[in-house]
mmCIF file of C-alpha atoms in Angstrom:
data_model
loop_
_atom_site.group_PDB
_atom_site.id
_atom_site.type_symbol
_atom_site.label_atom_id
_atom_site.label_comp_id
_atom_site.label_asym_id
_atom_site.label_seq_id
_atom_site.Cartn_x
_atom_site.Cartn_y
_atom_site.Cartn_z
ATOM 1 C CA MET A 26 134.954 -98.159 -45.351
ATOM 2 C CA ARG A 27 135.098 -101.886 -43.964
ATOM 3 C CA SER A 28 137.793 -103.275 -41.776
ATOM 4 C CA THR A 29 138.972 -106.554 -40.305
ATOM 5 C CA GLN A 30 141.472 -105.181 -37.972
ATOM 6 C CA THR A 31 141.161 -107.011 -34.566
ATOM 7 C CA GLY A 32 142.168 -104.388 -31.290
ATOM 8 C CA GLU A 33 142.713 -100.801 -31.921
ATOM 9 C CA MET A 34 141.047 -98.736 -35.003
ATOM 10 C CA ARG A 35 140.997 -95.129 -35.216
ATOM 11 C CA PHE A 36 140.384 -93.311 -38.725
ATOM 12 C CA TYR A 37 140.149 -89.809 -39.599
ATOM 13 C CA GLU A 38 137.499 -87.518 -41.353
ATOM 14 C CA THR A 39 139.682 -85.182 -43.050
ATOM 15 C CA SER A 40 138.707 -80.915 -44.299
ATOM 16 C CA LYS A 41 138.279 -82.506 -47.944
ATOM 17 C CA LEU A 42 135.647 -84.678 -46.398
ATOM 18 C CA TYR A 43 133.606 -82.446 -44.733
ATOM 19 C CA ASP A 44 134.036 -79.315 -46.963
ATOM 20 C CA ASN A 45 135.867 -77.793 -43.835
ATOM 21 C CA SER A 46 133.528 -78.619 -41.637
ATOM 22 C CA PHE A 47 135.515 -80.762 -39.319
ATOM 23 C CA VAL A 48 138.939 -80.674 -40.266
ATOM 24 C CA ASP A 49 141.384 -83.635 -39.322
ATOM 25 C CA ARG A 50 139.046 -85.319 -36.434
ATOM 26 C CA LYS A 51 140.067 -88.409 -35.180
ATOM 27 C CA PHE A 52 137.304 -91.084 -33.657
ATOM 28 C CA HIS A 53 139.038 -93.862 -31.639
ATOM 29 C CA ILE A 54 137.475 -96.832 -30.680
ATOM 30 C CA SER A 55 138.955 -98.405 -27.926
ATOM 31 C CA TYR A 56 137.454 -102.261 -27.594
ATOM 32 C CA ASP A 57 137.943 -104.968 -29.912
ATOM 33 C CA CYS A 58 135.614 -105.175 -33.211
ATOM 34 C CA ARG A 59 135.652 -107.295 -36.731
ATOM 35 C CA ALA A 60 133.707 -104.367 -37.969
ATOM 36 C CA ILE A 61 132.650 -101.548 -38.956
ATOM 37 C CA ARG A 62 130.679 -99.587 -41.425
ATOM 38 C CA VAL A 63 130.720 -95.762 -42.402
ATOM 39 C CA MET A 64 127.760 -94.954 -43.902
ATOM 40 C CA ASN A 65 126.242 -91.248 -45.611
ATOM 41 C CA VAL A 66 129.997 -90.149 -46.159
ATOM 42 C CA GLY A 67 130.056 -86.684 -47.617
ATOM 43 C CA PRO A 68 130.147 -82.838 -47.314
ATOM 44 C CA ARG A 69 127.401 -82.206 -44.481
ATOM 45 C CA LYS A 70 126.431 -85.457 -44.153
ATOM 46 C CA ASN A 71 126.423 -87.390 -40.528
ATOM 47 C CA ILE A 72 127.946 -90.178 -39.727
ATOM 48 C CA CYS A 73 126.816 -93.931 -38.967
ATOM 49 C CA ILE A 74 128.399 -96.825 -37.892
ATOM 50 C CA THR A 75 127.535 -100.661 -37.173
ATOM 51 C CA LEU A 76 129.886 -102.271 -35.122
ATOM 52 C CA LYS A 77 130.455 -105.904 -33.994
ATOM 53 C CA THR A 78 132.040 -106.692 -31.133
ATOM 54 C CA ARG A 79 134.113 -110.688 -30.319
ATOM 55 C CA ASN A 80 134.255 -110.457 -27.042
ATOM 56 C CA SER A 81 132.097 -112.306 -24.616
ATOM 57 C CA LYS A 82 128.693 -110.740 -24.703
ATOM 58 C CA SER A 83 128.481 -110.842 -21.284
ATOM 59 C CA MET A 84 132.085 -109.335 -20.507
ATOM 60 C CA ASN A 85 131.293 -106.969 -23.663
ATOM 61 C CA THR A 86 127.806 -105.403 -21.502
ATOM 62 C CA LEU A 87 130.143 -104.898 -18.880
ATOM 63 C CA TYR A 88 132.720 -103.012 -20.601
ATOM 64 C CA LEU A 89 129.845 -100.847 -22.199
ATOM 65 C CA ILE A 90 128.268 -100.440 -18.966
ATOM 66 C CA LEU A 91 131.302 -99.001 -17.715
ATOM 67 C CA LEU A 92 132.258 -97.361 -20.603
ATOM 68 C CA SER A 93 128.908 -95.527 -20.641
ATOM 69 C CA MET A 94 129.690 -94.464 -16.724
ATOM 70 C CA ARG A 95 132.259 -92.190 -18.103
ATOM 71 C CA PRO A 96 135.224 -93.413 -15.461
ATOM 72 C CA LYS A 97 137.443 -90.602 -16.788
ATOM 73 C CA GLN A 98 135.107 -87.945 -15.709
ATOM 74 C CA TRP A 99 135.254 -89.436 -12.175
ATOM 75 C CA VAL A 100 138.297 -87.396 -11.556
ATOM 76 C CA LYS A 101 135.733 -84.426 -10.760
ATOM 77 C CA ASN A 102 134.977 -86.800 -7.893
ATOM 78 C CA LEU A 103 138.966 -85.640 -6.013
ATOM 79 C CA PHE A 104 136.675 -82.761 -4.759
ATOM 80 C CA ILE A 105 135.891 -84.929 -2.164
ATOM 81 C CA PHE A 106 139.269 -84.763 -0.597
ATOM 82 C CA PRO A 107 139.789 -81.208 0.104
ATOM 83 C CA ALA A 108 138.654 -81.161 3.385
ATOM 84 C CA LEU A 109 140.125 -84.624 4.745
ATOM 85 C CA ILE A 110 143.681 -82.425 3.374
ATOM 86 C CA PHE A 111 142.518 -79.075 5.240
ATOM 87 C CA SER A 112 141.274 -80.809 8.148
ATOM 88 C CA GLN A 113 145.329 -82.125 8.167
ATOM 89 C CA ASN A 114 144.158 -85.571 8.988
ATOM 90 C CA LEU A 115 145.641 -87.245 5.431
ATOM 91 C CA LEU A 116 147.306 -89.731 7.705
ATOM 92 C CA ASP A 117 144.299 -90.352 9.584
ATOM 93 C CA MET A 118 143.698 -93.828 7.930
ATOM 94 C CA ARG A 119 139.753 -93.994 9.304
ATOM 95 C CA MET A 120 139.361 -91.112 8.111
ATOM 96 C CA ALA A 121 140.304 -91.235 5.010
ATOM 97 C CA LEU A 122 138.473 -94.853 4.420
ATOM 98 C CA ILE A 123 136.109 -93.190 5.122
ATOM 99 C CA SER A 124 136.533 -90.169 2.686
ATOM 100 C CA PHE A 125 138.150 -93.025 -0.228
ATOM 101 C CA THR A 126 134.574 -94.604 0.388
ATOM 102 C CA ALA A 127 132.794 -91.556 -0.162
ATOM 103 C CA PHE A 128 134.986 -90.837 -3.364
ATOM 104 C CA VAL A 129 133.928 -94.406 -4.334
ATOM 105 C CA ILE A 130 129.974 -93.810 -3.618
ATOM 106 C CA PHE A 131 130.270 -90.590 -6.043
ATOM 107 C CA CYS A 132 131.780 -92.389 -8.900
ATOM 108 C CA PHE A 133 129.297 -94.889 -8.629
ATOM 109 C CA LEU A 134 126.440 -91.951 -8.478
ATOM 110 C CA SER A 135 127.876 -89.661 -11.336
ATOM 111 C CA GLY A 136 128.179 -92.800 -13.444
ATOM 112 C CA SER A 137 124.387 -93.771 -12.757
ATOM 113 C CA ILE A 138 123.579 -90.285 -14.012
ATOM 114 C CA TYR A 139 126.049 -89.857 -16.797
ATOM 115 C CA LEU A 140 123.497 -93.433 -18.209
ATOM 116 C CA PHE A 141 120.600 -91.759 -17.373
ATOM 117 C CA ASN A 142 121.456 -88.703 -19.885
ATOM 118 C CA ASP A 143 122.662 -90.983 -22.563
ATOM 119 C CA LEU A 144 119.785 -92.400 -22.274
ATOM 120 C CA LEU A 145 117.993 -89.420 -22.968
ATOM 121 C CA ASP A 146 120.062 -88.079 -25.512
ATOM 122 C CA ALA A 147 120.285 -91.279 -27.642
ATOM 123 C CA LYS A 148 118.707 -89.792 -30.596
ATOM 124 C CA GLU A 149 120.381 -87.027 -30.793
ATOM 125 C CA ASP A 150 123.293 -88.409 -29.818
ATOM 126 C CA ARG A 151 123.174 -90.743 -33.298
ATOM 127 C CA LYS A 152 122.740 -87.707 -35.411
ATOM 128 C CA HIS A 153 126.336 -86.192 -33.680
ATOM 129 C CA PRO A 154 129.161 -87.571 -35.576
ATOM 130 C CA VAL A 155 131.660 -88.181 -32.633
ATOM 131 C CA LYS A 156 128.361 -89.158 -29.885
ATOM 132 C CA ALA A 157 126.803 -91.871 -31.989
ATOM 133 C CA LEU A 158 129.874 -93.886 -31.213
ATOM 134 C CA ARG A 159 128.374 -93.716 -27.409
ATOM 135 C CA PRO A 160 127.282 -97.370 -26.369
ATOM 136 C CA ILE A 161 123.319 -96.639 -25.937
ATOM 137 C CA ALA A 162 123.337 -94.210 -28.873
ATOM 138 C CA SER A 163 125.383 -96.992 -31.470
ATOM 139 C CA GLY A 164 122.855 -99.515 -30.007
ATOM 140 C CA ARG A 165 125.530 -101.556 -29.010
ATOM 141 C CA LEU A 166 124.220 -101.545 -25.254
ATOM 142 C CA SER A 167 120.686 -102.087 -25.003
ATOM 143 C CA PRO A 168 118.379 -99.113 -22.981
ATOM 144 C CA LEU A 169 116.855 -101.688 -21.156
ATOM 145 C CA VAL A 170 119.739 -102.946 -19.944
ATOM 146 C CA ALA A 171 121.243 -99.588 -19.188
ATOM 147 C CA LYS A 172 117.949 -98.618 -17.449
ATOM 148 C CA SER A 173 117.858 -101.565 -14.977
ATOM 149 C CA VAL A 174 121.321 -100.997 -14.279
ATOM 150 C CA MET A 175 121.297 -97.064 -13.991
ATOM 151 C CA VAL A 176 118.562 -97.576 -11.318
ATOM 152 C CA VAL A 177 119.761 -100.260 -9.494
ATOM 153 C CA ILE A 178 123.318 -98.149 -9.217
ATOM 154 C CA SER A 179 121.252 -95.490 -8.014
ATOM 155 C CA LEU A 180 119.693 -96.950 -5.164
ATOM 156 C CA ILE A 181 122.988 -98.554 -3.731
ATOM 157 C CA SER A 182 125.134 -95.676 -3.823
ATOM 158 C CA LEU A 183 122.200 -93.356 -2.608
ATOM 159 C CA GLY A 184 121.569 -95.979 0.302
ATOM 160 C CA ALA A 185 125.111 -96.495 0.377
ATOM 161 C CA SER A 186 125.633 -92.605 1.415
ATOM 162 C CA PHE A 187 123.339 -92.797 4.013
ATOM 163 C CA PHE A 188 124.666 -96.285 5.639
ATOM 164 C CA LEU A 189 128.270 -94.329 5.420
ATOM 165 C CA ASP A 190 127.012 -90.807 7.216
ATOM 166 C CA ARG A 191 123.126 -89.166 7.389
ATOM 167 C CA SER A 192 124.905 -85.769 6.074
ATOM 168 C CA PHE A 193 126.735 -87.346 3.611
ATOM 169 C CA GLY A 194 123.631 -89.286 1.906
ATOM 170 C CA SER A 195 121.505 -85.897 2.281
ATOM 171 C CA VAL A 196 124.595 -84.010 -0.063
ATOM 172 C CA ALA A 197 124.073 -86.854 -2.114
ATOM 173 C CA ILE A 198 120.721 -86.774 -2.819
ATOM 174 C CA ALA A 199 120.396 -83.526 -3.584
ATOM 175 C CA TYR A 200 123.769 -84.152 -5.913
ATOM 176 C CA PHE A 201 121.422 -86.349 -7.292
ATOM 177 C CA ILE A 202 118.420 -84.822 -7.907
ATOM 178 C CA ILE A 203 120.009 -81.833 -9.257
ATOM 179 C CA GLN A 204 122.148 -83.882 -11.791
ATOM 180 C CA ILE A 205 119.559 -85.177 -12.949
ATOM 181 C CA ALA A 206 116.727 -81.918 -13.198
ATOM 182 C CA TYR A 207 120.051 -80.695 -15.267
ATOM 183 C CA SER A 208 119.650 -83.540 -17.304
ATOM 184 C CA LEU A 209 115.872 -83.489 -17.942
ATOM 185 C CA PHE A 210 115.683 -79.316 -18.358
ATOM 186 C CA LEU A 211 118.327 -76.965 -16.914
ATOM 187 C CA LYS A 212 120.943 -77.461 -19.075
ATOM 188 C CA ARG A 213 118.677 -76.116 -21.583
ATOM 189 C CA MET A 214 117.874 -73.446 -19.334
ATOM 190 C CA VAL A 215 120.350 -69.872 -19.612
ATOM 191 C CA ILE A 216 122.078 -69.449 -16.519
ATOM 192 C CA LEU A 217 120.511 -72.112 -14.780
ATOM 193 C CA ASP A 218 122.679 -75.010 -16.470
ATOM 194 C CA VAL A 219 126.426 -72.916 -15.371
ATOM 195 C CA PHE A 220 124.446 -72.879 -11.657
ATOM 196 C CA SER A 221 123.878 -76.486 -11.854
ATOM 197 C CA ILE A 222 127.292 -77.802 -13.425
ATOM 198 C CA ALA A 223 129.067 -75.511 -10.568
ATOM 199 C CA SER A 224 126.736 -76.559 -7.754
ATOM 200 C CA GLY A 225 128.021 -80.980 -8.659
ATOM 201 C CA PHE A 226 131.727 -79.154 -7.402
ATOM 202 C CA PHE A 227 130.708 -77.557 -4.436
ATOM 203 C CA LEU A 228 128.316 -80.316 -3.379
ATOM 204 C CA ARG A 229 131.749 -82.933 -3.299
ATOM 205 C CA VAL A 230 133.252 -80.818 -1.552
ATOM 206 C CA ILE A 231 130.446 -80.173 0.596
ATOM 207 C CA ALA A 232 129.734 -84.117 0.748
ATOM 208 C CA GLY A 233 133.970 -84.857 1.770
ATOM 209 C CA ALA A 234 133.573 -82.341 4.795
ATOM 210 C CA SER A 235 129.767 -84.451 5.781
ATOM 211 C CA ALA A 236 131.283 -87.824 5.189
#
């Protein structure tokens, strides 16, 4: 299947195509592209895609980096704010600014972890009908660029966290280490994988209180 339509592009799998393995699964590509090729479409087979963007290379790379950092998941970092709210300092502009800064730091820190995770899982993601659309797995974002950005963002975020407050920095580095460990091996360990995910929310709350 080929399409030259520019802008938002959608295509659907039907239960007929996949022998009822997948029912009405929708793929939503939110970036501009001018070509898409779907291969190996058949019962119980994977989907491989090739995408060619016509945006400028630099802007497209920035967009793909941002996409890989999962901005939709940053809502989890709102757990930074309960300490500010329940301490009745919400109207204190100085405290509110500190909490907002902590929120931004955690957004970039968690974003760097998502980059790291995508780099580790790229090979497996290519076999998945949905995850194959991820920038690194699909080949649209260079692994070298992703690695470089991940390292830079991690160092800046951790440095900024200690600059904001030593206690906050300690919590941030604990969060970073646990999430990296989760990506490397904890996610394959029963019970520990759940504790690792739960600890991320707990540490966000502690970080908000420490900032």
